[in-house]
Amino acid sequence: METQLDPSKDDLPLMANTSHMLMKHYVLDLDVDFKSQIIEGSIVLFFETGSSCRKVGSSVERACHPRSDETFKIQAFELCHIPVTNASACSSKTGYNDFAVCGKGEKDTSDKNGNHSNRAQASGISSSKKCCDIENHGSEDFLLVLDCCDLCVLKVEEVDVAAVPGIEKFTRSAKLTEGSEELGNLRNQIVHELVTLPADRWEEQLYYYTCCSQAPGCGELLFTTSTWSLEIRKAGIRIPRDFPRAIRICYKTKPEGRSVTWTTDQSGRPCVYTMGSPLNNRALFPCQEPPVAMSTWQATVRAATGFVVLMSGENSAEPIQLQEGIFSWNYYVTMPMPASTFTIAVGCWIEVKRESLATEVMTNDVISLPFSKADFRLVEGGCGHLESPCRFQNPGATSQPVIPHRVFAPWCLKDLCAEILLELIPQCLSAAHATLGTHPFSRLDVLIVPSNFSSLGMASPHIIFLSQSVLPGGSHLCGTRLCHEIAHAWFGLAIGARDWTEEWISEGFATHLEDVFWAAAQQQLPCHEAREQQELKALLRWRRLRDEVQNSEEELQVLRPKKENTGETSESGASIIKHGLKAEKIFMQVHYLKGNFLLRSLARRIGEATYFTFLRKFVQKFHGQLILSQDFLYMLLEDIPEQKGYGLSVESIFQNWLDTSGIPKPLLEESRTWKEGRLAQQVTAEVAKWIQVNRRAKKGSKRKRGQDEVAFQKEFQSKIMSRLCTALHRHVRHRWCELVVKHKYAAGYSAVEKFLWEDQAMGVYLYGELMVNEDAKQQELAHKCFAAAREQMDMSSAKVVAEMLF
C-alpha cells in the first residue's frame, strides 16, 4: 500500500492496515526523563485479525454487562509486579527489572534521515508495497503497518505469552486443541481467548494482560520506519492470521517529537503533556490511529520524586516508590476507545482541595430541566458497543449526578482554581447529567496546563486540560468552557466520529450542549433571561461564522467534505485526512459554529423537550460506538416521523448544512430574527448613543484645533482607557487588549505583551490585529513578543503567527 500525499495540501496519512490486523489492547511501560526530554520504554500490543480476514461480526461480541464502580477499588496493579524472567526482554535503564522497559544496551539504528530498521536482517523490506495480497496469499511476507513518527524504535519482538504461569486456562477449550501443534499458533490462540473474555471478567483480563506484557520475548521481528509508519514482518509469515498477536516494541521519543510538549509550568517547573491533534499520539507510541481501532489500555509510568503523573485512566492512581527518587504510577481503561484519545501529563502539579467541607456545592443536588425525565426511556436490547464494563447498565452510575473529580494546577494558580473551579465543576457535571443522563466515565481530573497550550481546553477520557486563560474570565467564561469539555465525554469520546473529517460530530455537539449545560447550571436565571442570553450569543456566533466564511478557503468550510464517500478507507484500512496538517485549520471555528447552528435549528423545529428526549435515547443506543452523520439523522427522523411531512430529510440536511461551503440558507433566514432580540436592541442603542456623542465631539473639527485642544483629547482618551482597563482587565483581558491595539493606546502595550505570553491559547489572532494596523510600534511589539514566545509556542500556533509576521 503506497499512500500518495499532496504536500501543498498538508494532508495527514493514517497508515495502519487495520483491515488486516486490529489492535485490541496495549500496555505501556515508560520512563520520563526531563533532563534529556525523552520518554523511553516499551509498548506491548495485542491484536486480532481485521475485518478483511474474517467474516464481519464473527468475532465481535456485542454483549454488555453492568459495571459496578465499587469493584474498581481493587488495586489490580499491586498483583502485577512480576519479574521479567528472560534476558531478551528490554532492560530498564534505572536498574530495576520488575517492569519490562527498553533502553540501556539497545542500539540506535536510525539512518541520517531519522528512519530506523534492523534492515541487516530484514533484507528487502523498504515499503509496505511488499505487503502480501491477503486474498491470494501472495508470495511476500505480510507487513503489519503502524502509525508512527518522530520515534526512535530500538527493537521489535514477539512476546511468548505461553510462558506466563497459569495461562494454560486459555488453552483448554476444544477449539484450541485442533491444529495447535505449532507454538506460534498456540500463542495466537491464547491472545484470542484473552482479548475476547466477557466483560464481567475484566479484572482477570487486566491481570493477564499485565502478565503477558512482562513475558519474555521469543524472537525479534524485522522492522523499518518511514516518515509516517512503522512496518513489521516475520520471515515466512504471509497472511495476517498467522502473524504474532502479541508484540513488544522498545522505543524512545525524541525531544522534538510532535505528540508531546516539553515546557515549564506557570511556576517555572518542568512538565510535559500530550498536545492532541493533529498528530495525536503517533509520536508518543506506535499505534493504530484510525478510529476503528478501538482498544483498551493500561500504562505504568515512572518519574522522579516531586512529579505527578496524570493520565486517561479509570483509577485515581497513587504513586508507588520503586527506589529512592523514583515513583511509579499505574492507570488502566476498560472502555475500548481510539488511541488518539489517550492523554498524559507529567509535572509538579498541586492538587487543589477545599479547605472546608461546609463549602461543598451541589455535590448531591439534582438539577431539574423543563422536560420530563420519564421520557428518557432506555433503548431496548441493551448496549450496542464492543464487550466491556458499562456504566449505562449500572443503576448506581445512572443515578450519579456528580462523579468524583479532582483539580490539579501549578502552585501559583492554586488559590485562583480553588476560588473558581471547585465550585463550578459539580454544577456543570450535575447540569450535564440532568440533560444527557449517565456520565460515560467514572471520574474526572481537571488540569490547568501551561500557557503555551494552544486551545482553551481539551477533553480526554477521565481528564480535561484547561487553559489558564479561562480563569480570569470569572465563572461565566470558565463555566461555559468547562461545560463544552464535559460535553465531549458524550460526543467526541463515548460517541466518536468514524471518519475524522466529520469533526462537527464532536465540536458541533459540544458547542451546542455547552449553552444547555450552562443554562441549567445557572438556575438563578429565569428561563426567559437564559433564552435572551442564548439569542444574543447566537448573534455573536453568527457574526463570527460570517467573518470566517468570508476569509477562509471554501474547501475548509464543508462539514462533510468526503460527502457520499465519508467513512470509506482503502482495502488495507489506511486513509488520508485532507488538510489534516494545515496549521490554520486548527484555529477555524466553522465545524463548531455550523454544527451548533444545525443542532440548534433541529431542536427549535422539533421542540426542545422532544429533541432532548431523543438525544438521550441516541446516547443510550450509540455510546461506546463510532458514528457517521447519517446515523444521527436517520435515527432522529425515524424517531420523530412527523418531521418528514415538513420537508425535513437527511438529503436536505446534507445539501443545506453538511455538504456545502458558506452559510446554510436556513441559517441566513433565522439570523435576521436575532438582531431583533431585546438584548441585541439594547446593545445597538448603546452603540448608537456613543456614536452620537463622538459626532458631537467632532462638530468643531472644521476649525483648526489648537495644541491645548489636542492635549485635552489625548488626556480624555487616556482617562477613558484607564477606566476601561480597571473594568475589563480583571475578567476579559482579551477584550481590553483588542481596545488597546485598536486605539493605539501605548500605555496599554505592556498588558498586550503580558497577554501574548501568558494567554497563548487566545493570543494568536491578536498578532494579526497588531500587524494589520500597519503601525510601526505595534508591528515592533508583535515581532518582540513572538521572538520571546516562539520557542515555547505550540508548533501550529507558531506557524500561523510566523505567516502573519513574515
PDB file of C-alpha atoms in Angstrom, residues 494-646:
ATOM      1  CA  ALA A 494     -18.138   7.884  24.354  1.00  0.00           C
ATOM      2  CA  ILE A 495     -19.571   8.532  20.885  1.00  0.00           C
ATOM      3  CA  GLY A 496     -16.917   9.270  18.278  1.00  0.00           C
ATOM      4  CA  ALA A 497     -16.811  10.080  14.583  1.00  0.00           C
ATOM      5  CA  ARG A 498     -15.989   7.061  12.429  1.00  0.00           C
ATOM      6  CA  ASP A 499     -14.431   9.435   9.900  1.00  0.00           C
ATOM      7  CA  TRP A 500     -12.079  12.125  11.251  1.00  0.00           C
ATOM      8  CA  THR A 501     -13.270  14.587   8.625  1.00  0.00           C
ATOM      9  CA  GLU A 502     -16.636  14.807  10.383  1.00  0.00           C
ATOM     10  CA  GLU A 503     -15.302  16.988  13.186  1.00  0.00           C
ATOM     11  CA  TRP A 504     -18.685  18.604  13.633  1.00  0.00           C
ATOM     12  CA  ILE A 505     -19.999  15.472  15.344  1.00  0.00           C
ATOM     13  CA  SER A 506     -17.676  16.221  18.227  1.00  0.00           C
ATOM     14  CA  GLU A 507     -17.330  20.009  18.189  1.00  0.00           C
ATOM     15  CA  GLY A 508     -20.792  20.942  16.949  1.00  0.00           C
ATOM     16  CA  PHE A 509     -22.486  18.893  19.654  1.00  0.00           C
ATOM     17  CA  ALA A 510     -20.140  20.185  22.375  1.00  0.00           C
ATOM     18  CA  THR A 511     -20.735  23.820  21.345  1.00  0.00           C
ATOM     19  CA  HIS A 512     -24.489  23.265  21.274  1.00  0.00           C
ATOM     20  CA  LEU A 513     -24.544  21.479  24.633  1.00  0.00           C
ATOM     21  CA  GLU A 514     -22.305  23.973  26.423  1.00  0.00           C
ATOM     22  CA  ASP A 515     -25.163  26.503  26.262  1.00  0.00           C
ATOM     23  CA  VAL A 516     -27.683  23.952  27.502  1.00  0.00           C
ATOM     24  CA  PHE A 517     -25.471  22.774  30.364  1.00  0.00           C
ATOM     25  CA  TRP A 518     -24.518  26.305  31.415  1.00  0.00           C
ATOM     26  CA  ALA A 519     -28.139  27.488  31.389  1.00  0.00           C
ATOM     27  CA  ALA A 520     -29.064  24.548  33.628  1.00  0.00           C
ATOM     28  CA  ALA A 521     -26.112  25.214  35.929  1.00  0.00           C
ATOM     29  CA  GLN A 522     -27.218  28.852  36.328  1.00  0.00           C
ATOM     30  CA  GLN A 523     -30.508  28.006  37.992  1.00  0.00           C
ATOM     31  CA  GLN A 524     -30.809  31.537  39.349  1.00  0.00           C
ATOM     32  CA  LEU A 525     -31.630  32.820  35.846  1.00  0.00           C
ATOM     33  CA  PRO A 526     -35.316  32.817  34.839  1.00  0.00           C
ATOM     34  CA  CYS A 527     -35.995  30.882  31.649  1.00  0.00           C
ATOM     35  CA  HIS A 528     -36.716  33.992  29.563  1.00  0.00           C
ATOM     36  CA  GLU A 529     -33.435  35.614  30.609  1.00  0.00           C
ATOM     37  CA  ALA A 530     -31.483  32.470  29.814  1.00  0.00           C
ATOM     38  CA  ARG A 531     -33.158  32.354  26.394  1.00  0.00           C
ATOM     39  CA  GLU A 532     -32.326  36.017  25.748  1.00  0.00           C
ATOM     40  CA  GLN A 533     -28.687  35.380  26.577  1.00  0.00           C
ATOM     41  CA  GLN A 534     -28.633  32.426  24.188  1.00  0.00           C
ATOM     42  CA  GLU A 535     -30.171  34.568  21.430  1.00  0.00           C
ATOM     43  CA  LEU A 536     -27.507  37.228  21.905  1.00  0.00           C
ATOM     44  CA  LYS A 537     -24.793  34.572  21.926  1.00  0.00           C
ATOM     45  CA  ALA A 538     -26.247  33.110  18.729  1.00  0.00           C
ATOM     46  CA  LEU A 539     -25.979  36.526  17.081  1.00  0.00           C
ATOM     47  CA  LEU A 540     -22.326  36.865  18.099  1.00  0.00           C
ATOM     48  CA  ARG A 541     -21.568  33.348  16.831  1.00  0.00           C
ATOM     49  CA  TRP A 542     -23.357  34.112  13.596  1.00  0.00           C
ATOM     50  CA  ARG A 543     -21.158  37.136  13.007  1.00  0.00           C
ATOM     51  CA  ARG A 544     -18.050  35.124  13.805  1.00  0.00           C
ATOM     52  CA  LEU A 545     -19.110  32.413  11.345  1.00  0.00           C
ATOM     53  CA  ARG A 546     -19.895  35.020   8.679  1.00  0.00           C
ATOM     54  CA  ASP A 547     -16.452  36.597   9.087  1.00  0.00           C
ATOM     55  CA  GLU A 548     -14.708  33.222   8.950  1.00  0.00           C
ATOM     56  CA  VAL A 549     -16.577  32.140   5.842  1.00  0.00           C
ATOM     57  CA  GLN A 550     -15.560  35.382   4.135  1.00  0.00           C
ATOM     58  CA  ASN A 551     -11.887  34.888   4.997  1.00  0.00           C
ATOM     59  CA  SER A 552     -11.226  31.156   4.570  1.00  0.00           C
ATOM     60  CA  GLU A 553     -10.945  28.594   1.803  1.00  0.00           C
ATOM     61  CA  GLU A 554     -14.294  27.182   0.705  1.00  0.00           C
ATOM     62  CA  GLU A 555     -12.958  23.634   0.896  1.00  0.00           C
ATOM     63  CA  LEU A 556     -12.356  24.053   4.633  1.00  0.00           C
ATOM     64  CA  GLN A 557     -15.920  25.210   5.289  1.00  0.00           C
ATOM     65  CA  VAL A 558     -17.609  21.899   4.427  1.00  0.00           C
ATOM     66  CA  LEU A 559     -18.654  19.760   7.408  1.00  0.00           C
ATOM     67  CA  ARG A 560     -18.785  16.511   5.386  1.00  0.00           C
ATOM     68  CA  PRO A 561     -16.016  17.058   2.836  1.00  0.00           C
ATOM     69  CA  LYS A 562     -15.965  13.461   1.582  1.00  0.00           C
ATOM     70  CA  LYS A 563     -19.741  13.525   1.046  1.00  0.00           C
ATOM     71  CA  GLU A 564     -21.014  10.089  -0.030  1.00  0.00           C
ATOM     72  CA  ASN A 565     -17.510   8.629   0.450  1.00  0.00           C
ATOM     73  CA  THR A 566     -17.441   9.525   4.134  1.00  0.00           C
ATOM     74  CA  GLY A 567     -16.241   6.604   6.225  1.00  0.00           C
ATOM     75  CA  GLU A 568     -14.577   4.792   3.340  1.00  0.00           C
ATOM     76  CA  THR A 569     -10.953   3.645   3.569  1.00  0.00           C
ATOM     77  CA  SER A 570      -8.563   1.726   1.344  1.00  0.00           C
ATOM     78  CA  GLU A 571      -8.620  -2.066   1.227  1.00  0.00           C
ATOM     79  CA  SER A 572      -5.988  -2.202   3.970  1.00  0.00           C
ATOM     80  CA  GLY A 573      -7.811   0.307   6.196  1.00  0.00           C
ATOM     81  CA  ALA A 574      -5.389   3.160   5.525  1.00  0.00           C
ATOM     82  CA  SER A 575      -6.686   6.595   4.576  1.00  0.00           C
ATOM     83  CA  ILE A 576      -5.693  10.244   4.177  1.00  0.00           C
ATOM     84  CA  ILE A 577      -7.132  13.144   6.156  1.00  0.00           C
ATOM     85  CA  LYS A 578      -7.254  16.085   3.770  1.00  0.00           C
ATOM     86  CA  HIS A 579      -5.738  19.235   5.265  1.00  0.00           C
ATOM     87  CA  GLY A 580      -5.083  17.307   8.461  1.00  0.00           C
ATOM     88  CA  LEU A 581      -1.772  19.122   8.976  1.00  0.00           C
ATOM     89  CA  LYS A 582      -2.925  22.560   7.870  1.00  0.00           C
ATOM     90  CA  ALA A 583      -1.996  24.877  10.726  1.00  0.00           C
ATOM     91  CA  GLU A 584      -4.754  27.427  10.081  1.00  0.00           C
ATOM     92  CA  LYS A 585      -7.436  24.728  10.209  1.00  0.00           C
ATOM     93  CA  ILE A 586      -6.756  24.149  13.905  1.00  0.00           C
ATOM     94  CA  PHE A 587      -7.922  27.682  14.671  1.00  0.00           C
ATOM     95  CA  MET A 588     -11.025  27.603  12.471  1.00  0.00           C
ATOM     96  CA  GLN A 589     -14.428  27.605  14.155  1.00  0.00           C
ATOM     97  CA  VAL A 590     -16.597  26.554  11.239  1.00  0.00           C
ATOM     98  CA  HIS A 591     -17.143  22.978  12.474  1.00  0.00           C
ATOM     99  CA  TYR A 592     -18.045  24.292  15.914  1.00  0.00           C
ATOM    100  CA  LEU A 593     -20.394  27.008  14.681  1.00  0.00           C
ATOM    101  CA  LYS A 594     -22.161  25.422  11.701  1.00  0.00           C
ATOM    102  CA  GLY A 595     -22.581  22.207  13.674  1.00  0.00           C
ATOM    103  CA  ASN A 596     -24.033  24.127  16.599  1.00  0.00           C
ATOM    104  CA  PHE A 597     -26.447  26.050  14.386  1.00  0.00           C
ATOM    105  CA  LEU A 598     -27.633  22.834  12.703  1.00  0.00           C
ATOM    106  CA  LEU A 599     -28.434  21.207  16.057  1.00  0.00           C
ATOM    107  CA  ARG A 600     -29.993  24.404  17.362  1.00  0.00           C
ATOM    108  CA  SER A 601     -32.189  24.567  14.275  1.00  0.00           C
ATOM    109  CA  LEU A 602     -33.284  20.950  14.694  1.00  0.00           C
ATOM    110  CA  ALA A 603     -34.104  21.495  18.377  1.00  0.00           C
ATOM    111  CA  ARG A 604     -36.210  24.577  17.613  1.00  0.00           C
ATOM    112  CA  ARG A 605     -38.019  22.880  14.741  1.00  0.00           C
ATOM    113  CA  ILE A 606     -38.797  19.679  16.636  1.00  0.00           C
ATOM    114  CA  GLY A 607     -39.338  21.280  20.013  1.00  0.00           C
ATOM    115  CA  GLU A 608     -36.651  21.297  22.681  1.00  0.00           C
ATOM    116  CA  ALA A 609     -38.397  18.816  25.001  1.00  0.00           C
ATOM    117  CA  THR A 610     -38.840  16.291  22.175  1.00  0.00           C
ATOM    118  CA  TYR A 611     -35.348  16.924  20.856  1.00  0.00           C
ATOM    119  CA  PHE A 612     -33.557  16.313  24.167  1.00  0.00           C
ATOM    120  CA  THR A 613     -35.685  13.251  24.840  1.00  0.00           C
ATOM    121  CA  PHE A 614     -34.451  11.899  21.529  1.00  0.00           C
ATOM    122  CA  LEU A 615     -30.843  12.941  22.229  1.00  0.00           C
ATOM    123  CA  ARG A 616     -30.769  10.941  25.439  1.00  0.00           C
ATOM    124  CA  LYS A 617     -32.136   7.911  23.604  1.00  0.00           C
ATOM    125  CA  PHE A 618     -29.448   8.371  20.970  1.00  0.00           C
ATOM    126  CA  VAL A 619     -26.741   8.380  23.654  1.00  0.00           C
ATOM    127  CA  GLN A 620     -28.205   5.228  25.183  1.00  0.00           C
ATOM    128  CA  LYS A 621     -28.091   3.456  21.820  1.00  0.00           C
ATOM    129  CA  PHE A 622     -24.722   4.619  20.454  1.00  0.00           C
ATOM    130  CA  HIS A 623     -22.456   5.104  23.485  1.00  0.00           C
ATOM    131  CA  GLY A 624     -19.196   3.239  23.054  1.00  0.00           C
ATOM    132  CA  GLN A 625     -19.500   3.322  19.256  1.00  0.00           C
ATOM    133  CA  LEU A 626     -18.352   5.290  16.228  1.00  0.00           C
ATOM    134  CA  ILE A 627     -20.918   7.029  14.068  1.00  0.00           C
ATOM    135  CA  LEU A 628     -21.364   8.964  10.840  1.00  0.00           C
ATOM    136  CA  SER A 629     -23.674  11.944  10.353  1.00  0.00           C
ATOM    137  CA  GLN A 630     -26.370   9.796   8.805  1.00  0.00           C
ATOM    138  CA  ASP A 631     -26.560   7.550  11.891  1.00  0.00           C
ATOM    139  CA  PHE A 632     -27.732  10.530  13.935  1.00  0.00           C
ATOM    140  CA  LEU A 633     -30.002  11.993  11.268  1.00  0.00           C
ATOM    141  CA  TYR A 634     -31.724   8.748  10.254  1.00  0.00           C
ATOM    142  CA  MET A 635     -32.493   7.853  13.869  1.00  0.00           C
ATOM    143  CA  LEU A 636     -33.807  11.371  14.500  1.00  0.00           C
ATOM    144  CA  LEU A 637     -36.238  11.237  11.585  1.00  0.00           C
ATOM    145  CA  GLU A 638     -37.299   7.681  12.361  1.00  0.00           C
ATOM    146  CA  ASP A 639     -37.937   8.590  15.996  1.00  0.00           C
ATOM    147  CA  ILE A 640     -39.878  11.737  15.027  1.00  0.00           C
ATOM    148  CA  PRO A 641     -41.505  10.719  11.701  1.00  0.00           C
ATOM    149  CA  GLU A 642     -43.859  13.725  11.597  1.00  0.00           C
ATOM    150  CA  GLN A 643     -40.886  15.914  10.608  1.00  0.00           C
ATOM    151  CA  LYS A 644     -40.726  14.220   7.217  1.00  0.00           C
ATOM    152  CA  GLY A 645     -44.042  15.840   6.399  1.00  0.00           C
ATOM    153  CA  TYR A 646     -42.453  19.276   6.803  1.00  0.00           C
TER     154      TYR A 646
END
